[in-house]
mmCIF file of C-alpha atoms in Angstrom:
data_model
loop_
_atom_site.group_PDB
_atom_site.id
_atom_site.type_symbol
_atom_site.label_atom_id
_atom_site.label_comp_id
_atom_site.label_asym_id
_atom_site.label_seq_id
_atom_site.Cartn_x
_atom_site.Cartn_y
_atom_site.Cartn_z
ATOM 1 C CA PRO A 42 0.000 0.000 0.000
ATOM 2 C CA ASP A 43 0.907 3.674 -0.270
ATOM 3 C CA VAL A 44 1.792 5.028 3.172
ATOM 4 C CA GLU A 45 2.663 8.243 4.955
ATOM 5 C CA CYS A 46 4.928 8.126 7.953
ATOM 6 C CA ALA A 47 4.730 9.813 11.315
ATOM 7 C CA GLN A 48 6.625 9.651 14.552
ATOM 8 C CA PHE A 49 4.903 9.406 17.933
ATOM 9 C CA GLU A 50 5.866 11.920 20.596
ATOM 10 C CA HIS A 51 3.119 11.227 23.142
ATOM 11 C CA ALA A 52 1.454 7.938 24.060
ATOM 12 C CA PRO A 53 3.871 5.977 21.846
ATOM 13 C CA PRO A 54 2.990 2.528 20.602
ATOM 14 C CA PRO A 55 4.964 -0.429 21.978
ATOM 15 C CA ARG A 56 6.307 -1.051 18.470
ATOM 16 C CA ALA A 57 5.872 0.433 15.023
ATOM 17 C CA SER A 58 2.181 0.891 14.245
ATOM 18 C CA PHE A 59 0.254 0.857 11.010
ATOM 19 C CA TRP A 60 -3.071 2.700 10.991
ATOM 20 C CA ASP A 61 -5.550 1.477 8.417
ATOM 21 C CA GLY A 62 -8.581 3.413 9.629
ATOM 22 C CA LYS A 63 -9.737 0.908 12.213
ATOM 23 C CA GLU A 64 -10.807 2.317 15.559
ATOM 24 C CA GLN A 65 -8.045 2.887 18.095
ATOM 25 C CA THR A 66 -8.529 2.849 21.854
ATOM 26 C CA MET A 67 -8.217 6.375 23.191
ATOM 27 C CA SER A 68 -9.320 7.973 26.440
ATOM 28 C CA ASN A 69 -10.736 11.004 24.583
ATOM 29 C CA THR A 70 -13.718 9.932 22.455
ATOM 30 C CA ASN A 71 -13.959 13.245 20.565
ATOM 31 C CA ARG A 72 -13.031 12.197 17.014
ATOM 32 C CA THR A 73 -11.086 15.358 16.285
ATOM 33 C CA LEU A 74 -7.642 15.911 14.803
ATOM 34 C CA LEU A 75 -5.781 19.214 14.957
ATOM 35 C CA ALA A 76 -2.723 19.656 12.736
ATOM 36 C CA ILE A 77 -0.612 22.717 13.559
ATOM 37 C CA PHE A 78 2.011 23.933 11.131
ATOM 38 C CA ALA A 79 4.051 27.079 10.576
ATOM 39 C CA HIS A 80 3.036 27.747 6.966
ATOM 40 C CA PRO A 81 -0.119 27.272 4.874
ATOM 41 C CA ASP A 82 1.275 24.472 2.659
ATOM 42 C CA ASP A 83 3.150 22.505 5.329
ATOM 43 C CA ASP A 84 0.191 20.178 5.902
ATOM 44 C CA ALA A 85 -0.044 19.310 2.205
ATOM 45 C CA LEU A 86 3.694 18.661 1.979
ATOM 46 C CA THR A 87 3.845 16.448 5.070
ATOM 47 C CA CYS A 88 0.592 14.578 5.651
ATOM 48 C CA LEU A 89 -2.178 15.425 3.175
ATOM 49 C CA GLY A 90 -3.066 11.763 2.632
ATOM 50 C CA THR A 91 -3.262 11.195 6.382
ATOM 51 C CA LEU A 92 -5.536 14.211 6.857
ATOM 52 C CA ALA A 93 -7.768 12.996 4.008
ATOM 53 C CA LYS A 94 -7.954 9.534 5.545
ATOM 54 C CA PHE A 95 -9.039 10.940 8.901
ATOM 55 C CA VAL A 96 -11.683 13.089 7.151
ATOM 56 C CA GLN A 97 -12.977 9.982 5.372
ATOM 57 C CA GLU A 98 -13.048 8.150 8.719
ATOM 58 C CA GLN A 99 -15.477 10.812 9.989
ATOM 59 C CA TYR A 100 -13.027 12.760 12.127
ATOM 60 C CA GLN A 101 -13.408 16.512 12.447
ATOM 61 C CA VAL A 102 -10.084 17.660 11.002
ATOM 62 C CA TYR A 103 -8.669 21.126 11.545
ATOM 63 C CA VAL A 104 -5.405 22.537 10.225
ATOM 64 C CA LEU A 105 -3.986 25.607 11.939
ATOM 65 C CA SER A 106 -1.440 27.633 9.982
ATOM 66 C CA LEU A 107 0.415 30.031 12.252
ATOM 67 C CA THR A 108 1.605 32.313 9.420
ATOM 68 C CA ALA A 109 0.478 33.231 5.914
ATOM 69 C CA GLY A 110 3.869 32.133 4.549
ATOM 70 C CA GLU A 111 4.418 35.617 3.182
ATOM 71 C CA ARG A 112 8.235 35.528 3.291
ATOM 72 C CA SER A 113 8.623 32.443 1.120
ATOM 73 C CA ASN A 114 10.517 32.839 -2.115
ATOM 74 C CA THR A 115 7.408 31.444 -3.841
ATOM 75 C CA ALA A 116 4.971 33.740 -2.038
ATOM 76 C CA ILE A 117 3.230 36.479 -3.942
ATOM 77 C CA GLY A 118 0.896 38.242 -1.559
ATOM 78 C CA LYS A 119 -1.078 35.529 0.151
ATOM 79 C CA THR A 120 -0.854 32.931 -2.622
ATOM 80 C CA ARG A 121 0.150 30.127 -0.259
ATOM 81 C CA LEU A 122 -2.822 30.892 1.960
ATOM 82 C CA SER A 123 -5.327 30.907 -0.905
ATOM 83 C CA GLU A 124 -3.865 27.625 -2.197
ATOM 84 C CA ALA A 125 -4.200 26.128 1.306
ATOM 85 C CA GLU A 126 -7.845 27.225 1.427
ATOM 86 C CA HIS A 127 -8.444 25.444 -1.884
ATOM 87 C CA VAL A 128 -6.775 22.240 -0.620
ATOM 88 C CA ALA A 129 -8.805 22.328 2.618
ATOM 89 C CA GLU A 130 -12.010 22.626 0.625
ATOM 90 C CA LEU A 131 -10.965 19.818 -1.724
ATOM 91 C CA VAL A 132 -10.073 17.419 1.112
ATOM 92 C CA GLY A 133 -12.863 18.468 3.455
ATOM 93 C CA TYR A 134 -11.112 19.857 6.515
ATOM 94 C CA SER A 135 -11.310 23.239 8.206
ATOM 95 C CA LEU A 136 -8.395 25.619 7.734
ATOM 96 C CA LEU A 137 -7.713 27.907 10.688
ATOM 97 C CA THR A 138 -5.237 30.745 10.296
ATOM 98 C CA GLN A 139 -3.247 33.108 12.417
ATOM 99 C CA GLU A 140 -1.149 35.934 11.075
ATOM 100 C CA LEU A 141 2.049 35.582 13.064
ATOM 101 C CA THR A 142 5.120 36.839 11.212
ATOM 102 C CA ASP A 143 6.635 34.302 8.834
ATOM 103 C CA GLY A 144 10.289 33.653 9.640
ATOM 104 C CA TYR A 145 10.004 34.922 13.202
ATOM 105 C CA LEU A 146 8.035 32.242 15.057
ATOM 106 C CA THR A 147 9.238 31.446 18.564
ATOM 107 C CA ALA A 148 8.153 28.920 21.163
ATOM 108 C CA ASN A 149 7.390 31.635 23.692
ATOM 109 C CA LEU A 150 4.509 32.073 26.137
ATOM 110 C CA GLU A 151 2.407 33.934 23.559
ATOM 111 C CA THR A 152 2.680 31.189 20.923
ATOM 112 C CA VAL A 153 2.165 28.342 23.395
ATOM 113 C CA SER A 154 -0.884 30.109 24.871
ATOM 114 C CA LEU A 155 -2.348 30.683 21.403
ATOM 115 C CA ILE A 156 -2.002 26.982 20.573
ATOM 116 C CA GLU A 157 -3.441 25.992 23.957
ATOM 117 C CA GLN A 158 -6.541 28.060 23.163
ATOM 118 C CA TYR A 159 -7.145 26.028 20.014
ATOM 119 C CA ILE A 160 -6.532 22.751 21.826
ATOM 120 C CA HIS A 161 -8.952 23.670 24.626
ATOM 121 C CA GLN A 162 -11.569 24.868 22.133
ATOM 122 C CA LEU A 163 -11.404 21.814 19.831
ATOM 123 C CA SER A 164 -10.432 19.087 22.340
ATOM 124 C CA PRO A 165 -8.568 16.964 19.761
ATOM 125 C CA GLN A 166 -7.661 13.311 20.296
ATOM 126 C CA ILE A 167 -4.773 13.694 17.894
ATOM 127 C CA VAL A 168 -2.369 16.572 17.270
ATOM 128 C CA ILE A 169 0.052 16.592 14.339
ATOM 129 C CA THR A 170 2.932 19.035 13.942
ATOM 130 C CA HIS A 171 6.416 19.384 12.510
ATOM 131 C CA TYR A 172 9.236 17.071 13.510
ATOM 132 C CA PRO A 173 11.649 19.195 15.577
ATOM 133 C CA GLN A 174 15.041 19.369 13.914
ATOM 134 C CA ASN A 175 16.962 21.287 16.535
ATOM 135 C CA SER A 176 20.400 20.494 15.162
ATOM 136 C CA GLY A 177 20.298 23.311 12.638
ATOM 137 C CA TYR A 178 18.946 21.232 9.745
ATOM 138 C CA GLY A 179 15.313 22.297 9.861
ATOM 139 C CA HIS A 180 13.424 25.478 9.181
ATOM 140 C CA GLN A 181 13.455 27.759 12.228
ATOM 141 C CA ASP A 182 9.667 28.276 12.060
ATOM 142 C CA HIS A 183 9.102 24.509 11.944
ATOM 143 C CA ASP A 184 11.312 23.939 14.995
ATOM 144 C CA SER A 185 9.622 26.717 16.977
ATOM 145 C CA THR A 186 6.161 25.497 16.006
ATOM 146 C CA ALA A 187 6.964 21.924 17.040
ATOM 147 C CA ALA A 188 8.305 23.066 20.413
ATOM 148 C CA ALA A 189 5.277 25.264 21.104
ATOM 149 C CA VAL A 190 2.778 22.594 20.009
ATOM 150 C CA VAL A 191 4.352 19.838 22.084
ATOM 151 C CA ASN A 192 4.590 22.158 25.089
ATOM 152 C CA ALA A 193 0.865 22.958 24.845
ATOM 153 C CA ALA A 194 -0.385 19.486 23.881
ATOM 154 C CA ARG A 195 1.516 17.502 26.518
ATOM 155 C CA ARG A 196 -0.247 19.430 29.269
ATOM 156 C CA THR A 197 -3.705 18.862 27.851
ATOM 157 C CA PRO A 198 -5.410 15.628 28.917
ATOM 158 C CA CYS A 199 -7.664 15.457 25.829
ATOM 159 C CA VAL A 200 -4.680 14.847 23.538
ATOM 160 C CA ASN A 201 -4.058 11.111 23.238
ATOM 161 C CA TRP A 202 -1.557 11.217 20.390
ATOM 162 C CA ILE A 203 1.019 13.758 19.278
ATOM 163 C CA LEU A 204 2.417 12.911 15.864
ATOM 164 C CA TYR A 205 5.312 14.486 14.001
ATOM 165 C CA ALA A 206 5.254 14.767 10.224
ATOM 166 C CA GLU A 207 7.915 15.997 7.801
ATOM 167 C CA PRO A 208 8.307 15.985 4.039
ATOM 168 C CA PRO A 209 11.012 13.671 2.665
ATOM 169 C CA VAL A 210 13.289 16.606 1.804
ATOM 170 C CA GLN A 211 13.514 17.633 5.479
ATOM 171 C CA ASP A 212 13.658 14.289 7.230
ATOM 172 C CA TRP A 213 17.081 14.441 8.903
ATOM 173 C CA GLY A 214 16.828 12.318 12.025
ATOM 174 C CA PHE A 215 13.147 11.586 11.424
ATOM 175 C CA LEU A 216 12.546 7.946 12.390
ATOM 176 C CA PRO A 217 8.927 7.006 11.683
ATOM 177 C CA ASN A 218 7.206 4.555 14.002
ATOM 178 C CA PHE A 219 3.637 5.084 12.790
ATOM 179 C CA TYR A 220 2.415 4.473 9.250
ATOM 180 C CA VAL A 221 -0.906 5.400 7.680
ATOM 181 C CA ASP A 222 -2.281 3.485 4.698
ATOM 182 C CA ILE A 223 -3.228 6.213 2.209
ATOM 183 C CA THR A 224 -3.733 3.991 -0.823
ATOM 184 C CA ASP A 225 -7.265 5.341 -1.269
ATOM 185 C CA GLN A 226 -6.092 8.939 -0.812
ATOM 186 C CA ILE A 227 -2.887 8.926 -2.899
ATOM 187 C CA ALA A 228 -4.553 10.594 -5.896
ATOM 188 C CA LEU A 229 -5.081 13.726 -3.789
ATOM 189 C CA LYS A 230 -1.336 14.073 -3.360
ATOM 190 C CA LYS A 231 -0.632 14.213 -7.082
#
């Protein structure tokens, strides 16, 4: 099958897991997933098939983009944001946006508190974010986002799983231990 990979941070499985859409035992029964990324296209680059699978499994799926991605070398105005809105509509999840400054994200009290507000409001079972690459290999906004998300999500009892996702071009040190069968969703990624 076609698969996307993730790495558990919280409530890790005893061994590598493969999720095929079958029900998992979780203490929180609210079938909600919240993916939090630095930029509007990070979700599509890292785990679009996984998000689509959860939507098809009747989860409420939300993607929070902390910036509009305005400093990207491919950004013209808010192109990345409008493209992300189109993808969210196509896949069937809700896109939530903040307008923090692209390139200047930090894992400070303000950012952690902002993320905590979303977690408390949505009460997700599952949170997905960037894989932290603190050895200077990753994007600074991705590292800061991961640190802030994990800080907020670990303290929230509703979150059963925290998953890291990264695109293959930024996978230094990324060791997946969770795999999602996206055979039925692979066409969305093309």
